[in-house]
mmCIF file of C-alpha atoms in Angstrom:
data_model
loop_
_atom_site.group_PDB
_atom_site.id
_atom_site.type_symbol
_atom_site.label_atom_id
_atom_site.label_comp_id
_atom_site.label_asym_id
_atom_site.label_seq_id
_atom_site.Cartn_x
_atom_site.Cartn_y
_atom_site.Cartn_z
ATOM 1 C CA UNK Q 1 3.462 -117.498 89.685
ATOM 2 C CA UNK Q 2 0.793 -117.853 87.110
ATOM 3 C CA UNK Q 3 0.513 -114.944 84.553
ATOM 4 C CA UNK Q 4 -2.865 -113.282 84.717
ATOM 5 C CA UNK Q 5 -4.281 -111.469 81.705
ATOM 6 C CA UNK Q 6 -4.035 -107.609 81.886
ATOM 7 C CA UNK Q 7 -7.284 -105.780 82.115
ATOM 8 C CA UNK Q 8 -8.037 -102.664 79.995
ATOM 9 C CA UNK Q 9 -7.748 -100.423 83.027
ATOM 10 C CA UNK Q 10 -4.344 -101.778 83.809
ATOM 11 C CA UNK Q 11 -3.139 -101.301 80.226
ATOM 12 C CA UNK Q 12 -3.970 -97.632 80.368
ATOM 13 C CA UNK Q 13 -1.915 -96.973 83.505
ATOM 14 C CA UNK Q 14 1.589 -95.455 83.042
ATOM 15 C CA UNK Q 15 4.578 -97.554 83.825
ATOM 16 C CA UNK Q 16 8.272 -96.937 84.038
ATOM 17 C CA UNK Q 17 8.772 -98.821 80.792
ATOM 18 C CA UNK Q 18 6.373 -96.626 78.735
ATOM 19 C CA UNK Q 19 6.687 -92.889 79.700
ATOM 20 C CA UNK Q 20 3.798 -90.571 78.940
ATOM 21 C CA UNK Q 21 4.396 -87.823 76.252
ATOM 22 C CA UNK Q 22 4.564 -84.309 77.758
ATOM 23 C CA UNK Q 23 1.470 -82.080 77.401
ATOM 24 C CA UNK Q 24 2.396 -78.962 75.319
ATOM 25 C CA UNK Q 25 -0.935 -77.227 75.678
ATOM 26 C CA UNK Q 26 -0.746 -73.830 77.465
ATOM 27 C CA UNK Q 27 -1.664 -73.635 81.023
ATOM 28 C CA UNK Q 28 -5.178 -72.335 81.585
ATOM 29 C CA UNK Q 29 -5.253 -68.563 82.072
ATOM 30 C CA UNK Q 30 -6.762 -67.125 85.158
ATOM 31 C CA UNK Q 31 -8.460 -64.428 82.950
ATOM 32 C CA UNK Q 32 -11.034 -65.815 80.494
ATOM 33 C CA UNK Q 33 -10.762 -64.540 76.882
ATOM 34 C CA UNK Q 34 -13.064 -61.757 75.761
ATOM 35 C CA UNK Q 35 -16.082 -63.163 73.921
ATOM 36 C CA UNK Q 36 -15.715 -60.406 71.240
ATOM 37 C CA UNK Q 37 -12.032 -60.997 70.439
ATOM 38 C CA UNK Q 38 -11.433 -63.111 67.346
ATOM 39 C CA UNK Q 39 -7.917 -63.726 66.122
ATOM 40 C CA UNK Q 40 -7.839 -63.865 62.317
ATOM 41 C CA UNK Q 41 -6.725 -67.069 60.720
ATOM 42 C CA UNK Q 42 -3.062 -66.938 59.817
ATOM 43 C CA UNK Q 43 -3.714 -67.140 56.048
ATOM 44 C CA UNK Q 44 -6.931 -65.120 55.867
ATOM 45 C CA UNK Q 45 -7.049 -62.068 53.510
ATOM 46 C CA UNK Q 46 -7.961 -59.805 56.407
ATOM 47 C CA UNK Q 47 -4.752 -60.672 58.258
ATOM 48 C CA UNK Q 48 -2.593 -60.144 55.147
ATOM 49 C CA UNK Q 49 -4.318 -57.053 53.604
ATOM 50 C CA UNK Q 50 -5.994 -54.752 56.122
ATOM 51 C CA UNK Q 51 -6.934 -52.387 53.268
ATOM 52 C CA UNK Q 52 -9.285 -55.007 51.856
ATOM 53 C CA UNK Q 53 -11.338 -54.881 54.953
ATOM 54 C CA UNK Q 54 -11.384 -51.084 54.914
ATOM 55 C CA UNK Q 55 -12.545 -51.055 51.285
ATOM 56 C CA UNK Q 56 -15.316 -53.476 52.079
ATOM 57 C CA UNK Q 57 -16.408 -51.322 55.020
ATOM 58 C CA UNK Q 58 -16.388 -48.174 52.833
ATOM 59 C CA UNK Q 59 -18.426 -49.915 50.145
ATOM 60 C CA UNK Q 60 -20.908 -51.133 52.738
ATOM 61 C CA UNK Q 61 -21.197 -47.582 54.074
ATOM 62 C CA UNK Q 62 -21.867 -46.281 50.555
ATOM 63 C CA UNK Q 63 -24.598 -48.881 50.053
ATOM 64 C CA UNK Q 64 -26.268 -47.954 53.328
ATOM 65 C CA UNK Q 65 -26.276 -44.265 52.388
ATOM 66 C CA UNK Q 66 -27.492 -44.909 48.825
ATOM 67 C CA UNK Q 67 -30.406 -47.015 50.021
ATOM 68 C CA UNK Q 68 -30.712 -48.731 46.650
ATOM 69 C CA UNK Q 69 -30.535 -45.485 44.614
ATOM 70 C CA UNK Q 70 -28.175 -46.255 41.687
ATOM 71 C CA UNK Q 71 -27.537 -42.591 40.877
ATOM 72 C CA UNK Q 72 -26.685 -41.820 44.496
ATOM 73 C CA UNK Q 73 -24.436 -44.878 44.615
ATOM 74 C CA UNK Q 74 -22.551 -43.677 41.539
ATOM 75 C CA UNK Q 75 -22.094 -40.286 43.172
ATOM 76 C CA UNK Q 76 -20.854 -41.809 46.431
ATOM 77 C CA UNK Q 77 -18.303 -43.944 44.578
ATOM 78 C CA UNK Q 78 -16.479 -40.730 43.639
ATOM 79 C CA UNK Q 79 -15.363 -40.368 47.243
ATOM 80 C CA UNK Q 80 -12.449 -42.483 48.377
ATOM 81 C CA UNK Q 81 -13.036 -42.414 52.110
ATOM 82 C CA UNK Q 82 -15.707 -41.807 54.701
ATOM 83 C CA UNK Q 83 -13.936 -38.550 55.497
ATOM 84 C CA UNK Q 84 -14.477 -37.331 51.919
ATOM 85 C CA UNK Q 85 -18.143 -38.307 52.109
ATOM 86 C CA UNK Q 86 -18.436 -36.414 55.376
ATOM 87 C CA UNK Q 87 -16.843 -33.297 53.902
ATOM 88 C CA UNK Q 88 -19.145 -33.467 50.883
ATOM 89 C CA UNK Q 89 -22.115 -33.741 53.241
ATOM 90 C CA UNK Q 90 -20.959 -30.692 55.163
ATOM 91 C CA UNK Q 91 -20.510 -28.793 51.884
ATOM 92 C CA UNK Q 92 -24.040 -29.696 50.850
ATOM 93 C CA UNK Q 93 -25.309 -28.615 54.237
ATOM 94 C CA UNK Q 94 -23.609 -25.231 53.872
ATOM 95 C CA UNK Q 95 -25.163 -24.799 50.441
ATOM 96 C CA UNK Q 96 -28.597 -25.584 51.801
ATOM 97 C CA UNK Q 97 -28.034 -23.245 54.710
ATOM 98 C CA UNK Q 98 -27.181 -20.469 52.220
ATOM 99 C CA UNK Q 99 -30.582 -20.778 50.622
ATOM 100 C CA UNK Q 100 -29.508 -23.295 47.982
ATOM 101 C CA UNK Q 101 -26.770 -21.040 46.646
ATOM 102 C CA UNK Q 102 -23.652 -23.008 45.916
ATOM 103 C CA UNK Q 103 -20.533 -21.942 47.760
ATOM 104 C CA UNK Q 104 -17.950 -20.671 45.290
ATOM 105 C CA UNK Q 105 -14.407 -21.987 45.216
ATOM 106 C CA UNK Q 106 -11.637 -19.883 46.671
ATOM 107 C CA UNK Q 107 -7.861 -20.100 46.790
ATOM 108 C CA UNK Q 108 -8.169 -21.922 50.097
ATOM 109 C CA UNK Q 109 -10.641 -24.559 48.879
ATOM 110 C CA UNK Q 110 -9.566 -28.090 49.685
ATOM 111 C CA UNK Q 111 -9.211 -30.814 47.023
ATOM 112 C CA UNK Q 112 -12.346 -32.414 48.429
ATOM 113 C CA UNK Q 113 -14.289 -29.170 48.056
ATOM 114 C CA UNK Q 114 -13.024 -28.790 44.490
ATOM 115 C CA UNK Q 115 -14.079 -32.360 43.719
ATOM 116 C CA UNK Q 116 -17.540 -31.749 45.172
ATOM 117 C CA UNK Q 117 -17.889 -28.506 43.210
ATOM 118 C CA UNK Q 118 -16.896 -30.211 39.966
ATOM 119 C CA UNK Q 119 -19.346 -33.040 40.574
ATOM 120 C CA UNK Q 120 -22.173 -30.611 41.342
ATOM 121 C CA UNK Q 121 -21.524 -28.632 38.154
ATOM 122 C CA UNK Q 122 -20.936 -31.545 35.795
ATOM 123 C CA UNK Q 123 -17.311 -30.632 35.164
ATOM 124 C CA UNK Q 124 -15.525 -33.664 33.623
ATOM 125 C CA UNK Q 125 -12.295 -35.075 34.959
ATOM 126 C CA UNK Q 126 -10.560 -34.593 31.594
ATOM 127 C CA UNK Q 127 -10.545 -31.227 29.810
ATOM 128 C CA UNK Q 128 -10.912 -32.978 26.435
ATOM 129 C CA UNK Q 129 -14.329 -34.252 27.576
ATOM 130 C CA UNK Q 130 -15.740 -30.727 27.774
ATOM 131 C CA UNK Q 131 -18.797 -30.594 25.531
ATOM 132 C CA UNK Q 132 -18.368 -28.140 22.711
ATOM 133 C CA UNK Q 133 -17.313 -28.026 19.094
ATOM 134 C CA UNK Q 134 -17.377 -25.476 16.329
ATOM 135 C CA UNK Q 135 -20.822 -25.105 14.807
ATOM 136 C CA UNK Q 136 -21.639 -26.256 11.282
ATOM 137 C CA UNK Q 137 -20.814 -23.597 8.735
ATOM 138 C CA UNK Q 138 -18.005 -22.064 10.778
ATOM 139 C CA UNK Q 139 -14.806 -21.986 8.710
ATOM 140 C CA UNK Q 140 -12.360 -23.707 11.034
ATOM 141 C CA UNK Q 141 -8.668 -22.999 10.559
ATOM 142 C CA UNK Q 142 -5.697 -24.777 12.131
ATOM 143 C CA UNK Q 143 -5.378 -21.800 14.461
ATOM 144 C CA UNK Q 144 -9.011 -22.249 15.519
ATOM 145 C CA UNK Q 145 -8.406 -25.921 16.322
ATOM 146 C CA UNK Q 146 -5.443 -25.008 18.527
ATOM 147 C CA UNK Q 147 -7.502 -22.295 20.200
ATOM 148 C CA UNK Q 148 -10.320 -24.739 20.976
ATOM 149 C CA UNK Q 149 -7.920 -27.159 22.673
ATOM 150 C CA UNK Q 150 -6.345 -24.385 24.760
ATOM 151 C CA UNK Q 151 -9.772 -22.956 25.520
ATOM 152 C CA UNK Q 152 -11.052 -26.231 26.984
ATOM 153 C CA UNK Q 153 -7.891 -26.637 29.055
ATOM 154 C CA UNK Q 154 -8.278 -23.096 30.445
ATOM 155 C CA UNK Q 155 -11.959 -23.633 31.270
ATOM 156 C CA UNK Q 156 -11.160 -26.914 33.011
ATOM 157 C CA UNK Q 157 -8.329 -25.412 35.035
ATOM 158 C CA UNK Q 158 -10.626 -22.633 36.240
ATOM 159 C CA UNK Q 159 -13.483 -25.034 37.108
ATOM 160 C CA UNK Q 160 -15.870 -23.380 34.645
ATOM 161 C CA UNK Q 161 -19.201 -25.234 34.249
ATOM 162 C CA UNK Q 162 -19.673 -26.691 30.743
ATOM 163 C CA UNK Q 163 -22.726 -24.537 30.008
ATOM 164 C CA UNK Q 164 -20.748 -21.376 30.674
ATOM 165 C CA UNK Q 165 -17.850 -22.659 28.549
ATOM 166 C CA UNK Q 166 -20.265 -23.446 25.691
ATOM 167 C CA UNK Q 167 -21.654 -19.900 25.846
ATOM 168 C CA UNK Q 168 -18.121 -18.476 25.685
ATOM 169 C CA UNK Q 169 -17.344 -20.673 22.674
ATOM 170 C CA UNK Q 170 -20.468 -19.398 20.906
ATOM 171 C CA UNK Q 171 -19.321 -15.829 21.523
ATOM 172 C CA UNK Q 172 -15.896 -16.590 20.074
ATOM 173 C CA UNK Q 173 -17.393 -18.013 16.882
ATOM 174 C CA UNK Q 174 -19.647 -14.972 16.452
ATOM 175 C CA UNK Q 175 -16.680 -12.667 17.032
ATOM 176 C CA UNK Q 176 -14.389 -14.568 14.641
ATOM 177 C CA UNK Q 177 -17.042 -14.640 11.902
ATOM 178 C CA UNK Q 178 -17.614 -10.883 12.236
ATOM 179 C CA UNK Q 179 -13.872 -10.204 12.138
ATOM 180 C CA UNK Q 180 -13.469 -12.334 9.016
ATOM 181 C CA UNK Q 181 -16.259 -10.441 7.248
ATOM 182 C CA UNK Q 182 -14.739 -7.091 8.138
ATOM 183 C CA UNK Q 183 -11.256 -8.146 7.017
ATOM 184 C CA UNK Q 184 -12.559 -9.532 3.733
ATOM 185 C CA UNK Q 185 -14.431 -6.275 3.091
ATOM 186 C CA UNK Q 186 -11.223 -4.328 3.768
ATOM 187 C CA UNK Q 187 -9.296 -6.664 1.451
ATOM 188 C CA UNK Q 188 -11.705 -6.018 -1.423
ATOM 189 C CA UNK Q 189 -11.639 -2.259 -0.775
ATOM 190 C CA UNK Q 190 -7.826 -1.954 -0.777
ATOM 191 C CA UNK Q 191 -7.436 -4.266 -3.782
ATOM 192 C CA UNK Q 192 -9.849 -2.133 -5.807
ATOM 193 C CA UNK Q 193 -8.207 1.128 -4.814
ATOM 194 C CA UNK Q 194 -4.697 -0.155 -5.624
ATOM 195 C CA UNK Q 195 -5.687 -1.484 -9.034
ATOM 196 C CA UNK Q 196 -7.500 1.753 -9.944
ATOM 197 C CA UNK Q 197 -4.498 3.850 -8.898
ATOM 198 C CA UNK Q 198 -1.974 1.751 -10.829
ATOM 199 C CA UNK Q 199 -4.067 1.612 -13.999
ATOM 200 C CA UNK Q 200 -4.390 5.376 -13.921
ATOM 201 C CA UNK Q 201 -0.630 5.768 -13.456
ATOM 202 C CA UNK Q 202 0.624 3.064 -15.812
ATOM 203 C CA UNK Q 203 -2.074 3.142 -18.468
ATOM 204 C CA UNK Q 204 -1.413 0.592 -21.185
ATOM 205 C CA UNK Q 205 1.721 -0.635 -19.420
ATOM 206 C CA UNK Q 206 -0.256 -1.938 -16.433
ATOM 207 C CA UNK Q 207 -0.231 -5.595 -17.495
ATOM 208 C CA UNK Q 208 3.437 -5.448 -18.435
ATOM 209 C CA UNK Q 209 4.445 -3.895 -15.129
ATOM 210 C CA UNK Q 210 2.479 -6.442 -13.093
ATOM 211 C CA UNK Q 211 3.849 -9.258 -15.243
ATOM 212 C CA UNK Q 212 7.431 -8.115 -14.681
ATOM 213 C CA UNK Q 213 6.906 -8.038 -10.898
ATOM 214 C CA UNK Q 214 5.358 -11.510 -10.904
ATOM 215 C CA UNK Q 215 8.067 -13.065 -13.053
ATOM 216 C CA UNK Q 216 10.821 -11.618 -10.894
ATOM 217 C CA UNK Q 217 9.278 -12.930 -7.665
ATOM 218 C CA UNK Q 218 8.500 -16.357 -9.111
ATOM 219 C CA UNK Q 219 12.090 -16.667 -10.323
ATOM 220 C CA UNK Q 220 13.339 -16.261 -6.763
ATOM 221 C CA UNK Q 221 10.467 -17.733 -4.705
ATOM 222 C CA UNK Q 222 8.935 -20.346 -6.997
ATOM 223 C CA UNK Q 223 5.214 -20.524 -7.736
ATOM 224 C CA UNK Q 224 4.254 -21.749 -4.243
ATOM 225 C CA UNK Q 225 6.457 -19.234 -2.463
ATOM 226 C CA UNK Q 226 5.101 -16.452 -4.648
ATOM 227 C CA UNK Q 227 1.511 -17.399 -3.840
ATOM 228 C CA UNK Q 228 2.182 -17.609 -0.114
ATOM 229 C CA UNK Q 229 4.000 -14.278 0.032
ATOM 230 C CA UNK Q 230 1.489 -12.349 -2.039
ATOM 231 C CA UNK Q 231 -1.380 -13.781 -0.019
ATOM 232 C CA UNK Q 232 0.019 -12.586 3.310
ATOM 233 C CA UNK Q 233 -2.569 -10.595 5.250
ATOM 234 C CA UNK Q 234 -1.517 -7.242 6.674
ATOM 235 C CA UNK Q 235 -2.770 -5.713 9.918
ATOM 236 C CA UNK Q 236 -5.689 -3.969 8.209
ATOM 237 C CA UNK Q 237 -6.842 -7.192 6.561
ATOM 238 C CA UNK Q 238 -5.527 -6.415 3.077
ATOM 239 C CA UNK Q 239 -3.044 -8.611 1.235
ATOM 240 C CA UNK Q 240 0.590 -7.817 0.543
ATOM 241 C CA UNK Q 241 -0.118 -8.087 -3.185
ATOM 242 C CA UNK Q 242 -2.558 -5.168 -2.870
ATOM 243 C CA UNK Q 243 -0.192 -2.834 -1.056
ATOM 244 C CA UNK Q 244 0.412 0.072 -3.428
ATOM 245 C CA UNK Q 245 3.983 0.792 -2.362
ATOM 246 C CA UNK Q 246 5.027 -2.864 -2.484
ATOM 247 C CA UNK Q 247 3.525 -3.466 -5.935
ATOM 248 C CA UNK Q 248 5.201 -0.367 -7.422
ATOM 249 C CA UNK Q 249 8.547 -1.341 -5.898
ATOM 250 C CA UNK Q 250 8.440 -4.895 -7.272
ATOM 251 C CA UNK Q 251 7.226 -3.690 -10.678
ATOM 252 C CA UNK Q 252 10.107 -1.229 -10.923
ATOM 253 C CA UNK Q 253 12.675 -3.875 -9.937
ATOM 254 C CA UNK Q 254 11.109 -6.416 -12.290
ATOM 255 C CA UNK Q 255 10.953 -3.981 -15.183
ATOM 256 C CA UNK Q 256 14.562 -2.988 -14.599
ATOM 257 C CA UNK Q 257 15.620 -6.627 -14.480
ATOM 258 C CA UNK Q 258 13.750 -7.834 -17.577
ATOM 259 C CA UNK Q 259 14.181 -4.677 -19.675
ATOM 260 C CA UNK Q 260 11.278 -4.880 -22.097
ATOM 261 C CA UNK Q 261 8.897 -3.410 -19.547
ATOM 262 C CA UNK Q 262 11.377 -1.207 -17.664
ATOM 263 C CA UNK Q 263 10.393 2.370 -16.883
ATOM 264 C CA UNK Q 264 12.302 5.366 -15.663
ATOM 265 C CA UNK Q 265 10.871 6.403 -12.314
ATOM 266 C CA UNK Q 266 10.778 9.873 -10.829
ATOM 267 C CA UNK Q 267 9.762 11.601 -14.068
ATOM 268 C CA UNK Q 268 6.096 12.428 -14.569
ATOM 269 C CA UNK Q 269 6.478 12.757 -18.329
ATOM 270 C CA UNK Q 270 8.060 9.318 -18.605
ATOM 271 C CA UNK Q 271 5.619 7.505 -16.348
ATOM 272 C CA UNK Q 272 4.303 4.356 -17.977
ATOM 273 C CA UNK Q 273 6.813 4.370 -20.827
ATOM 274 C CA UNK Q 274 9.465 1.734 -21.395
ATOM 275 C CA UNK Q 275 13.138 2.636 -21.532
ATOM 276 C CA UNK Q 276 13.237 1.917 -25.239
ATOM 277 C CA UNK Q 277 10.264 4.195 -25.884
ATOM 278 C CA UNK Q 278 11.771 7.012 -23.838
ATOM 279 C CA UNK Q 279 15.099 6.622 -25.621
ATOM 280 C CA UNK Q 280 13.473 6.869 -29.050
ATOM 281 C CA UNK Q 281 11.477 9.963 -28.103
ATOM 282 C CA UNK Q 282 14.573 11.762 -26.841
ATOM 283 C CA UNK Q 283 16.681 10.798 -29.857
ATOM 284 C CA UNK Q 284 13.938 12.078 -32.129
ATOM 285 C CA UNK Q 285 14.612 15.565 -30.730
ATOM 286 C CA UNK Q 286 17.849 15.673 -32.748
ATOM 287 C CA UNK Q 287 15.725 16.396 -35.794
ATOM 288 C CA UNK Q 288 12.600 18.000 -34.391
ATOM 289 C CA UNK Q 289 14.262 20.227 -31.762
ATOM 290 C CA UNK Q 290 18.091 20.154 -31.836
ATOM 291 C CA UNK Q 291 18.437 22.824 -29.151
ATOM 292 C CA UNK Q 292 16.279 20.913 -26.676
ATOM 293 C CA UNK Q 293 18.144 17.728 -27.549
ATOM 294 C CA UNK Q 294 21.437 19.370 -26.554
ATOM 295 C CA UNK Q 295 20.041 20.632 -23.234
ATOM 296 C CA UNK Q 296 21.411 19.312 -19.951
ATOM 297 C CA UNK Q 297 17.965 17.957 -19.020
ATOM 298 C CA UNK Q 298 17.581 15.751 -22.088
ATOM 299 C CA UNK Q 299 21.200 14.643 -22.042
ATOM 300 C CA UNK Q 300 20.879 13.722 -18.361
ATOM 301 C CA UNK Q 301 17.822 11.593 -19.108
ATOM 302 C CA UNK Q 302 19.576 9.839 -21.948
ATOM 303 C CA UNK Q 303 22.575 9.135 -19.731
ATOM 304 C CA UNK Q 304 20.357 7.473 -17.129
ATOM 305 C CA UNK Q 305 18.485 5.464 -19.766
ATOM 306 C CA UNK Q 306 21.713 4.199 -21.335
ATOM 307 C CA UNK Q 307 23.017 3.196 -17.896
ATOM 308 C CA UNK Q 308 19.883 1.197 -17.172
ATOM 309 C CA UNK Q 309 19.883 -0.458 -20.562
ATOM 310 C CA UNK Q 310 23.530 -1.445 -20.072
ATOM 311 C CA UNK Q 311 22.623 -3.156 -16.794
ATOM 312 C CA UNK Q 312 19.732 -4.975 -18.445
ATOM 313 C CA UNK Q 313 21.801 -6.118 -21.412
ATOM 314 C CA UNK Q 314 24.556 -7.360 -19.080
ATOM 315 C CA UNK Q 315 22.077 -9.852 -17.549
ATOM 316 C CA UNK Q 316 21.081 -11.339 -20.891
#
């Protein structure tokens, strides 16, 4: 038999020697696919992160509502979901329905309502951003600085509009300035009265008595400690160094300790006189008035003076 050349049609026909590869494609479904169903590509962002699609939808919704208004867009970006935007819209509707009067916050207000209220009143997210500082000329102390920080935190926690907080801060500064003036006036008044009283009582020994009190306190407190203690303000605004009872007590202790300025207290006749001066006056009675010198009163005074002088000399 003569071999005939194979035609193209014959070459494409299956034979037992060359089996056809199986067809893995799925069998046609009897129900056609929905024209609106689109399966996402396996590696597309939408299939891996559904939230990305939700964020894009929310942003698109914001843009539609803003209509190109940048200020409105900035306001809408404060809301993190369409539900928050809806609640803010309902809140605005209630305000308009109430004649433009803003609905006040209550204990049952939702976080969304609080957020809307803060936005409407210009309340910042951070308490430190509250506008307000002490005015020029106001003498600010460390206590005032701490008060201002606490004040802003309290205003923020209570959702107080900045304008109201600024008005309250102005009141505080007026009040503090008035209080300072009144306390300083009281300080000057008490200081003058104390000095007048002590000069009248001590006479020429005034400087010595005050000096003895100062030296004693500085010896135990140091110069800085002495200044701090004497500058302490009492409840009425006066200083400790102007308190009559305190000054007399420290002068007596100081005079007793240092000797040269010591006085014998509790005796009107001896007021303002040093121990040495009192001793000499009493001893002079031995010549001028021997009977008085021998009296129990004079001898008792001398006994007390000698006892004090012995204590003073023992410290030297």
